[in-house]
Amino acid sequence: MTKSFQQAFNALKEHTCLSYAKIATMGGLCNVDHIIVKATAPNGSPLSDKYVHQLLRLFAISPPCCRAFSLGFARRLGKTRSWRVALKCLLLLHRLLRSSPEDSLFRTELLINRSNGSISLYPCNFRDVSSSDPESFTAFIRSYARLVDEISNEDNHRRRPGPPNNSLEEIGRVLEVLEQIQSLIDRVIECKPTGVTARNFLIQTAMKHIIRDSFVCYTVFKNDIVFLLENMFQMPTYRCCISAFDVYRKAALQADRLYEFYQWCKLMGVCGCYEYPFVDRIPLLQIQALESFINGMWEIKDDNGDHQSPSSSSLSSTAEKVGDEGEEERQPLIKLNDDDDDSWEDILEASVVNFSSHGSDEKDEWRIQVYNPFDGKYVSSDPNYPWRH
């Protein structure tokens, strides 16, 4: 009885807000609050493009409308208990963020209201009382809110202008961007709907925007990971090398989850199959070989007094970290055919090549050729060593 009363009261409240917005519009009193209410009506219709365009025009013509939107959005999302209203609020904000420059006043006002607590996307306190399966809808709204929160906080994953410079600043920037993209991909995977939400029309409409957003992220990720792999053996500091290896190791583990997520989205009919990028897989054996080489490389430098030994670093526990992901992750990410006769010793020997020293006074150094699955080439630790196809 209490649940039915809550649903009826919530429906009446949303209907009253929508009716007031329509009356104000006909009377010529339309403002940002009214547009937000009309755009987030608690019905089965998807978010209309016209409301997004109306708000963008208002932001361009009247900058104070940016602050009015932030306050109106906070009130609308904070008071509603309808998953439809909450979903449209998040989708509206998501689309406005994707259509606004990084230095726009709209983003500035949004960050101010997030910092002072007026807008709370993560943690999100929304709880649905309008459906027969409130737990599933509540979980999806909260996951989506966390994704939008990261998008509004940092938007550096967009394609950088011009070619990268092979410098310490560029390497640090690429590492930062790659970590942000990997975090965004994790948030996207967490948005996978469950239960009755998986086949809901409005949820699938929102998933199309979420998935297409991940396509852009993954495309930029593949381009930047190539640059990172090419410069991994010329890292100026041990800490920088560790960070690069951690990003590459996480990319190997994350690829399986992303592949399975995309396969599920294809089965559910979210976006066209031709839109999905090819998810590159990295063999776990390569990660282990790369770990061993990096340990040896920095131990040699420590003998020369250039840097500390990595014996206490996180690299020594990579196998354990990978094992913690579950039994499924302990299998190679790229499986060999059953008729292949190559043993793992042969594969490892093919990945690590010993180059003799060029002078009698120099010590022998180990150099590694790491296969780059993103462009089908081998990357050598020797900057003068030619590519191998």
Short mmCIF file of C-alpha atoms in Angstrom, two decimals:
data_model
loop_
_atom_site.label_atom_id
_atom_site.label_comp_id
_atom_site.label_asym_id
_atom_site.label_seq_id
_atom_site.Cartn_x
_atom_site.Cartn_y
_atom_site.Cartn_z
CA MET A 1 0.00 0.00 0.00
CA THR A 2 2.82 2.39 0.89
CA LYS A 3 4.68 1.62 -2.34
CA SER A 4 1.57 2.25 -4.45
CA PHE A 5 0.97 5.55 -2.64
CA GLN A 6 4.57 6.65 -3.30
CA GLN A 7 4.26 5.85 -6.99
CA ALA A 8 0.95 7.74 -7.28
CA PHE A 9 2.28 10.75 -5.37
CA ASN A 10 5.45 10.85 -7.46
CA ALA A 11 3.46 10.68 -10.70
CA LEU A 12 1.17 13.50 -9.55
CA LYS A 13 4.12 15.70 -8.57
CA GLU A 14 5.88 15.19 -11.91
CA HIS A 15 2.65 15.84 -13.82
CA THR A 16 2.10 19.08 -11.90
CA CYS A 17 5.63 20.32 -12.67
CA LEU A 18 5.23 19.51 -16.34
CA SER A 19 1.83 21.23 -16.55
CA TYR A 20 3.24 24.36 -14.92
CA ALA A 21 6.12 24.43 -17.41
CA LYS A 22 3.73 24.15 -20.37
CA ILE A 23 1.50 26.95 -19.04
CA ALA A 24 4.52 29.20 -18.43
CA THR A 25 5.76 28.54 -21.95
CA MET A 26 2.43 29.48 -23.53
CA GLY A 27 2.37 32.64 -21.43
CA GLY A 28 5.76 33.72 -22.71
CA LEU A 29 7.57 33.05 -19.41
CA CYS A 30 9.74 30.22 -20.66
CA ASN A 31 13.18 30.08 -19.02
CA VAL A 32 15.90 27.51 -18.37
CA ASP A 33 13.96 25.82 -15.55
CA HIS A 34 10.96 25.30 -17.79
CA ILE A 35 13.11 23.83 -20.55
CA ILE A 36 14.66 21.39 -18.07
CA VAL A 37 11.25 20.28 -16.81
CA LYS A 38 9.88 19.77 -20.32
CA ALA A 39 13.01 17.96 -21.49
CA THR A 40 12.87 15.56 -18.53
CA ALA A 41 9.17 14.72 -18.63
CA PRO A 42 8.37 11.37 -16.91
CA ASN A 43 7.05 9.66 -20.03
CA GLY A 44 8.30 6.98 -22.39
CA SER A 45 9.56 9.39 -25.05
CA PRO A 46 13.33 9.80 -25.43
CA LEU A 47 15.06 13.12 -24.85
CA SER A 48 14.29 15.46 -27.76
CA ASP A 49 17.17 17.13 -29.59
CA LYS A 50 15.35 20.47 -29.65
CA TYR A 51 15.84 20.99 -25.91
CA VAL A 52 19.59 20.44 -26.22
CA HIS A 53 19.76 22.98 -29.05
CA GLN A 54 17.60 25.48 -27.14
CA LEU A 55 19.89 25.35 -24.12
CA LEU A 56 23.04 25.67 -26.21
CA ARG A 57 21.62 28.77 -27.91
CA LEU A 58 20.71 30.29 -24.54
CA PHE A 59 24.22 29.61 -23.21
CA ALA A 60 25.72 31.40 -26.22
CA ILE A 61 23.37 34.38 -26.10
CA SER A 62 23.05 34.82 -22.33
CA PRO A 63 25.99 33.50 -20.23
CA PRO A 64 24.04 33.81 -16.91
CA CYS A 65 21.82 30.99 -18.20
CA CYS A 66 24.72 28.62 -17.50
CA ARG A 67 24.39 29.24 -13.78
CA ALA A 68 20.60 29.00 -13.99
CA PHE A 69 20.91 25.60 -15.68
CA SER A 70 23.29 24.27 -13.02
CA LEU A 71 20.93 25.27 -10.23
CA GLY A 72 17.82 24.04 -12.07
CA PHE A 73 19.49 20.73 -12.91
CA ALA A 74 20.51 20.23 -9.29
CA ARG A 75 16.95 20.81 -8.08
CA ARG A 76 15.38 18.58 -10.72
CA LEU A 77 17.74 15.64 -10.18
CA GLY A 78 17.88 16.03 -6.41
CA LYS A 79 14.11 16.00 -5.86
CA THR A 80 12.91 13.40 -8.33
CA ARG A 81 12.22 9.78 -7.46
CA SER A 82 11.37 8.77 -11.02
CA TRP A 83 14.04 6.90 -12.95
CA ARG A 84 12.75 8.35 -16.22
CA VAL A 85 13.27 11.92 -15.00
CA ALA A 86 16.68 11.11 -13.55
CA LEU A 87 17.77 9.32 -16.73
CA LYS A 88 16.76 12.25 -18.95
CA CYS A 89 18.49 14.70 -16.60
CA LEU A 90 21.76 12.78 -16.88
CA LEU A 91 21.40 12.31 -20.63
CA LEU A 92 20.70 16.04 -21.06
CA LEU A 93 23.81 16.94 -19.08
CA HIS A 94 25.86 14.31 -20.92
CA ARG A 95 24.94 15.72 -24.33
CA LEU A 96 25.53 19.32 -23.25
CA LEU A 97 29.00 18.40 -21.99
CA ARG A 98 29.86 16.73 -25.27
CA SER A 99 28.68 19.82 -27.19
CA SER A 100 30.49 22.43 -25.06
CA PRO A 101 34.15 23.48 -25.30
CA GLU A 102 36.43 22.59 -22.41
CA ASP A 103 36.89 26.26 -21.49
CA SER A 104 33.21 27.21 -21.72
CA LEU A 105 31.39 29.10 -18.98
CA PHE A 106 28.90 26.24 -18.81
CA ARG A 107 31.61 23.83 -17.63
CA THR A 108 32.95 26.40 -15.19
CA GLU A 109 29.56 26.91 -13.54
CA LEU A 110 29.03 23.17 -13.42
CA LEU A 111 32.35 22.61 -11.66
CA ILE A 112 31.55 25.34 -9.14
CA ASN A 113 28.22 23.75 -8.24
CA ARG A 114 29.85 20.32 -7.99
CA SER A 115 32.58 21.63 -5.71
CA ASN A 116 30.16 23.34 -3.31
CA GLY A 117 27.92 20.27 -3.15
CA SER A 118 24.93 21.70 -5.01
CA ILE A 119 25.23 18.96 -7.65
CA SER A 120 26.06 15.46 -6.40
CA LEU A 121 26.66 12.93 -9.16
CA TYR A 122 29.10 10.72 -7.27
CA PRO A 123 28.06 9.57 -4.81
CA CYS A 124 24.54 9.78 -6.21
CA ASN A 125 21.69 9.61 -3.69
CA PHE A 126 18.96 8.87 -6.21
CA ARG A 127 16.49 6.10 -5.36
CA ASP A 128 13.70 5.03 -7.67
CA VAL A 129 10.14 4.53 -6.36
CA SER A 130 8.29 4.65 -9.68
CA SER A 131 8.91 1.17 -11.13
CA SER A 132 8.26 -2.46 -10.35
CA ASP A 133 12.01 -3.17 -10.14
CA PRO A 134 13.43 -0.11 -8.37
CA GLU A 135 16.76 -1.78 -7.48
CA SER A 136 17.77 -2.34 -11.11
CA PHE A 137 16.80 1.16 -12.22
CA THR A 138 18.45 2.76 -9.20
CA ALA A 139 21.70 0.88 -9.88
CA PHE A 140 21.76 1.97 -13.52
CA ILE A 141 21.05 5.63 -12.71
CA ARG A 142 23.83 5.70 -10.12
CA SER A 143 26.33 4.07 -12.50
CA TYR A 144 25.41 6.51 -15.25
CA ALA A 145 25.69 9.45 -12.82
CA ARG A 146 29.23 8.36 -11.91
CA LEU A 147 30.18 8.23 -15.58
CA VAL A 148 28.78 11.73 -16.22
CA ASP A 149 30.61 12.95 -13.12
CA GLU A 150 33.97 11.83 -14.55
CA ILE A 151 33.14 13.35 -17.93
CA SER A 152 32.29 16.68 -16.32
CA ASN A 153 35.42 16.59 -14.17
CA GLU A 154 38.00 15.86 -16.82
CA ASP A 155 37.56 15.92 -20.58
CA ASN A 156 41.17 15.54 -21.69
CA HIS A 157 40.52 12.32 -23.58
CA ARG A 158 39.58 14.23 -26.72
CA ARG A 159 42.03 13.95 -29.59
CA ARG A 160 45.03 16.17 -29.09
CA PRO A 161 45.85 18.75 -31.77
CA GLY A 162 48.88 17.89 -33.90
CA PRO A 163 51.46 15.10 -33.59
CA PRO A 164 52.98 14.32 -30.17
CA ASN A 165 56.42 15.61 -29.22
CA ASN A 166 58.91 13.06 -27.92
CA SER A 167 59.57 14.88 -24.66
CA LEU A 168 59.20 14.35 -20.95
CA GLU A 169 56.20 16.68 -20.84
CA GLU A 170 54.46 14.82 -23.66
CA ILE A 171 55.10 11.42 -22.05
CA GLY A 172 53.67 12.67 -18.76
CA ARG A 173 50.63 14.12 -20.50
CA VAL A 174 49.98 10.91 -22.44
CA LEU A 175 50.25 8.85 -19.26
CA GLU A 176 47.73 11.11 -17.52
CA VAL A 177 45.30 10.95 -20.46
CA LEU A 178 45.58 7.17 -20.75
CA GLU A 179 44.81 6.71 -17.06
CA GLN A 180 41.74 8.94 -17.40
CA ILE A 181 40.53 7.04 -20.46
CA GLN A 182 40.96 3.69 -18.72
CA SER A 183 38.92 5.01 -15.80
CA LEU A 184 36.21 6.21 -18.19
CA ILE A 185 36.12 2.81 -19.89
CA ASP A 186 35.65 1.17 -16.48
CA ARG A 187 32.73 3.52 -15.77
CA VAL A 188 31.20 2.69 -19.17
CA ILE A 189 31.38 -1.05 -18.48
CA GLU A 190 29.75 -0.49 -15.07
CA CYS A 191 26.75 1.03 -16.86
CA LYS A 192 25.74 -2.38 -18.23
CA PRO A 193 22.03 -2.64 -17.33
CA THR A 194 20.67 -5.70 -15.54
CA GLY A 195 17.26 -7.28 -15.07
CA VAL A 196 14.31 -5.58 -16.72
CA THR A 197 16.38 -2.48 -17.44
CA ALA A 198 18.37 -4.31 -20.13
CA ARG A 199 15.44 -4.30 -22.59
CA ASN A 200 13.89 -0.98 -21.65
CA PHE A 201 13.60 1.41 -24.59
CA LEU A 202 14.76 4.53 -22.72
CA ILE A 203 17.70 2.68 -21.17
CA GLN A 204 18.80 1.40 -24.57
CA THR A 205 18.54 4.93 -25.98
CA ALA A 206 20.87 6.19 -23.25
CA MET A 207 23.20 3.23 -23.81
CA LYS A 208 23.69 4.30 -27.43
CA HIS A 209 25.16 7.61 -26.27
CA ILE A 210 27.26 5.86 -23.62
CA ILE A 211 28.61 3.30 -26.08
CA ARG A 212 29.39 5.81 -28.82
CA ASP A 213 31.23 7.88 -26.24
CA SER A 214 33.38 4.84 -25.45
CA PHE A 215 34.17 4.39 -29.16
CA VAL A 216 35.86 7.80 -29.20
CA CYS A 217 37.71 7.06 -25.96
CA TYR A 218 39.03 3.72 -27.19
CA THR A 219 40.16 5.16 -30.54
CA VAL A 220 42.21 7.85 -28.78
CA PHE A 221 43.47 5.22 -26.33
CA LYS A 222 44.83 3.01 -29.12
CA ASN A 223 46.66 5.94 -30.70
CA ASP A 224 48.23 7.06 -27.43
CA ILE A 225 49.19 3.56 -26.26
CA VAL A 226 51.30 3.18 -29.42
CA PHE A 227 53.21 6.34 -28.52
CA LEU A 228 53.63 5.10 -24.95
CA LEU A 229 54.93 1.69 -26.05
CA GLU A 230 57.42 3.24 -28.47
CA ASN A 231 58.89 5.35 -25.65
CA MET A 232 58.63 2.89 -22.76
CA PHE A 233 62.33 1.98 -22.91
CA GLN A 234 63.46 5.60 -23.07
CA MET A 235 61.61 6.72 -19.94
CA PRO A 236 63.72 9.24 -18.01
CA THR A 237 62.78 8.01 -14.52
CA TYR A 238 61.97 4.70 -12.91
CA ARG A 239 58.62 6.02 -11.60
CA CYS A 240 57.63 7.05 -15.12
CA CYS A 241 58.53 3.60 -16.43
CA ILE A 242 56.46 1.93 -13.71
CA SER A 243 53.45 4.12 -14.56
CA ALA A 244 53.75 3.26 -18.24
CA PHE A 245 53.97 -0.46 -17.48
CA ASP A 246 50.92 -0.29 -15.18
CA VAL A 247 48.88 1.37 -17.92
CA TYR A 248 49.95 -1.27 -20.44
CA ARG A 249 49.24 -4.12 -18.01
CA LYS A 250 45.79 -2.75 -17.22
CA ALA A 251 45.10 -2.44 -20.95
CA ALA A 252 45.70 -6.18 -21.30
CA LEU A 253 43.26 -7.00 -18.50
CA GLN A 254 40.70 -4.40 -19.53
CA ALA A 255 40.57 -5.61 -23.13
CA ASP A 256 38.73 -8.82 -22.19
CA ARG A 257 36.07 -6.98 -20.21
CA LEU A 258 35.55 -4.40 -22.95
CA TYR A 259 35.32 -7.10 -25.62
CA GLU A 260 32.68 -9.02 -23.67
CA PHE A 261 30.76 -5.80 -22.99
CA TYR A 262 30.72 -4.88 -26.67
CA GLN A 263 29.58 -8.39 -27.58
CA TRP A 264 26.66 -8.08 -25.16
CA CYS A 265 25.74 -4.66 -26.59
CA LYS A 266 25.74 -6.10 -30.11
CA LEU A 267 23.39 -8.89 -29.05
CA MET A 268 21.06 -6.33 -27.47
CA GLY A 269 21.04 -4.25 -30.64
CA VAL A 270 22.76 -1.22 -29.13
CA CYS A 271 24.28 0.65 -32.10
CA GLY A 272 25.15 -1.00 -35.39
CA CYS A 273 27.70 -3.80 -35.48
CA TYR A 274 29.76 -1.82 -38.01
CA GLU A 275 30.22 1.01 -35.49
CA TYR A 276 32.16 -1.02 -32.94
CA PRO A 277 35.96 -0.74 -33.01
CA PHE A 278 38.12 -3.83 -33.02
CA VAL A 279 39.31 -4.50 -29.47
CA ASP A 280 43.01 -5.39 -29.57
CA ARG A 281 44.15 -8.13 -27.21
CA ILE A 282 47.55 -8.29 -25.48
CA PRO A 283 48.98 -11.71 -24.52
CA LEU A 284 49.59 -12.17 -20.82
CA LEU A 285 52.92 -13.80 -21.68
CA GLN A 286 54.09 -10.55 -23.22
CA ILE A 287 53.22 -8.64 -20.04
CA GLN A 288 55.29 -11.09 -17.97
CA ALA A 289 58.25 -10.85 -20.37
CA LEU A 290 58.03 -7.06 -20.33
CA GLU A 291 57.98 -7.08 -16.53
CA SER A 292 61.13 -9.22 -16.35
CA PHE A 293 62.95 -7.01 -18.82
CA ILE A 294 62.07 -3.75 -17.04
CA ASN A 295 63.27 -5.21 -13.74
CA GLY A 296 66.58 -6.20 -15.35
CA MET A 297 66.95 -2.89 -17.16
CA TRP A 298 66.67 -0.81 -13.99
CA GLU A 299 68.89 -3.21 -12.00
CA ILE A 300 71.64 -2.57 -14.57
CA LYS A 301 71.21 1.17 -14.13
CA ASP A 302 71.34 0.74 -10.36
CA ASP A 303 74.72 -1.01 -10.68
CA ASN A 304 75.99 2.07 -12.49
CA GLY A 305 74.65 4.33 -9.76
CA ASP A 306 71.96 5.90 -11.92
CA HIS A 307 68.85 4.70 -10.09
CA GLN A 308 67.56 2.61 -7.25
CA SER A 309 66.80 -1.08 -7.67
CA PRO A 310 63.18 -1.98 -8.34
CA SER A 311 63.23 -4.98 -6.01
CA SER A 312 60.51 -3.42 -3.84
CA SER A 313 58.44 -2.10 -6.70
CA SER A 314 54.99 -3.08 -7.81
CA LEU A 315 56.45 -4.85 -10.85
CA SER A 316 57.49 -7.82 -8.75
CA SER A 317 53.85 -8.49 -7.89
CA THR A 318 52.40 -8.27 -11.39
CA ALA A 319 51.73 -11.99 -11.64
CA GLU A 320 49.89 -11.90 -8.33
CA LYS A 321 47.86 -8.86 -9.42
CA VAL A 322 46.88 -10.56 -12.63
CA GLY A 323 45.98 -13.71 -10.71
CA ASP A 324 43.68 -11.75 -8.43
CA GLU A 325 41.46 -10.94 -11.42
CA GLY A 326 40.19 -14.53 -11.35
CA GLU A 327 40.84 -17.88 -12.93
CA GLU A 328 39.68 -16.62 -16.29
CA GLU A 329 42.32 -13.86 -16.38
CA ARG A 330 45.18 -16.29 -15.75
CA GLN A 331 44.71 -17.73 -19.23
CA PRO A 332 46.56 -16.03 -22.12
CA LEU A 333 44.53 -13.25 -23.64
CA ILE A 334 45.43 -14.55 -27.10
CA LYS A 335 45.21 -18.31 -27.26
CA LEU A 336 47.36 -20.33 -29.64
CA ASN A 337 45.86 -22.90 -31.94
CA ASP A 338 45.85 -26.47 -30.77
CA ASP A 339 48.10 -27.54 -33.65
CA ASP A 340 50.85 -25.03 -32.77
CA ASP A 341 54.04 -26.75 -31.58
CA ASP A 342 55.66 -23.66 -30.12
CA SER A 343 56.29 -23.89 -26.40
CA TRP A 344 56.18 -20.93 -24.09
CA GLU A 345 60.00 -20.97 -23.94
CA ASP A 346 60.14 -20.49 -27.71
CA ILE A 347 57.62 -17.66 -27.60
CA LEU A 348 59.48 -15.93 -24.76
CA GLU A 349 62.79 -16.36 -26.57
CA ALA A 350 61.25 -14.77 -29.64
CA SER A 351 60.12 -11.78 -27.56
CA VAL A 352 63.45 -11.15 -25.83
CA VAL A 353 66.57 -10.69 -27.99
CA ASN A 354 70.13 -10.42 -26.60
CA PHE A 355 72.27 -7.82 -28.30
CA SER A 356 76.00 -7.95 -27.68
CA SER A 357 77.85 -4.82 -26.60
CA HIS A 358 79.30 -2.48 -29.22
CA GLY A 359 82.49 -1.78 -27.28
CA SER A 360 84.89 -3.80 -25.19
CA ASP A 361 84.43 -1.54 -22.15
CA GLU A 362 80.64 -1.78 -22.15
CA LYS A 363 78.55 -4.47 -20.49
CA ASP A 364 76.16 -6.63 -22.42
CA GLU A 365 72.62 -5.35 -22.31
CA TRP A 366 69.36 -7.14 -22.84
CA ARG A 367 66.95 -5.58 -25.30
CA ILE A 368 63.40 -6.62 -25.93
CA GLN A 369 61.12 -6.64 -28.95
CA VAL A 370 57.53 -6.17 -27.80
CA TYR A 371 54.81 -6.91 -30.29
CA ASN A 372 52.42 -3.98 -30.57
CA PRO A 373 48.94 -5.38 -31.30
CA PHE A 374 47.60 -1.93 -32.14
CA ASP A 375 49.59 -1.55 -35.37
CA GLY A 376 51.09 -4.99 -35.97
CA LYS A 377 54.73 -3.98 -35.38
CA TYR A 378 57.53 -4.87 -32.99
CA VAL A 379 58.88 -2.23 -30.64
CA SER A 380 62.51 -2.60 -29.61
CA SER A 381 64.13 -1.17 -26.52
CA ASP A 382 66.93 0.09 -28.77
CA PRO A 383 65.89 3.44 -30.30
CA ASN A 384 68.18 2.74 -33.30
CA TYR A 385 66.82 -0.74 -33.90
CA PRO A 386 64.66 -0.91 -37.05
CA TRP A 387 60.98 -1.97 -37.07
CA ARG A 388 60.16 -5.58 -37.71
CA HIS A 389 56.95 -6.62 -39.44
#
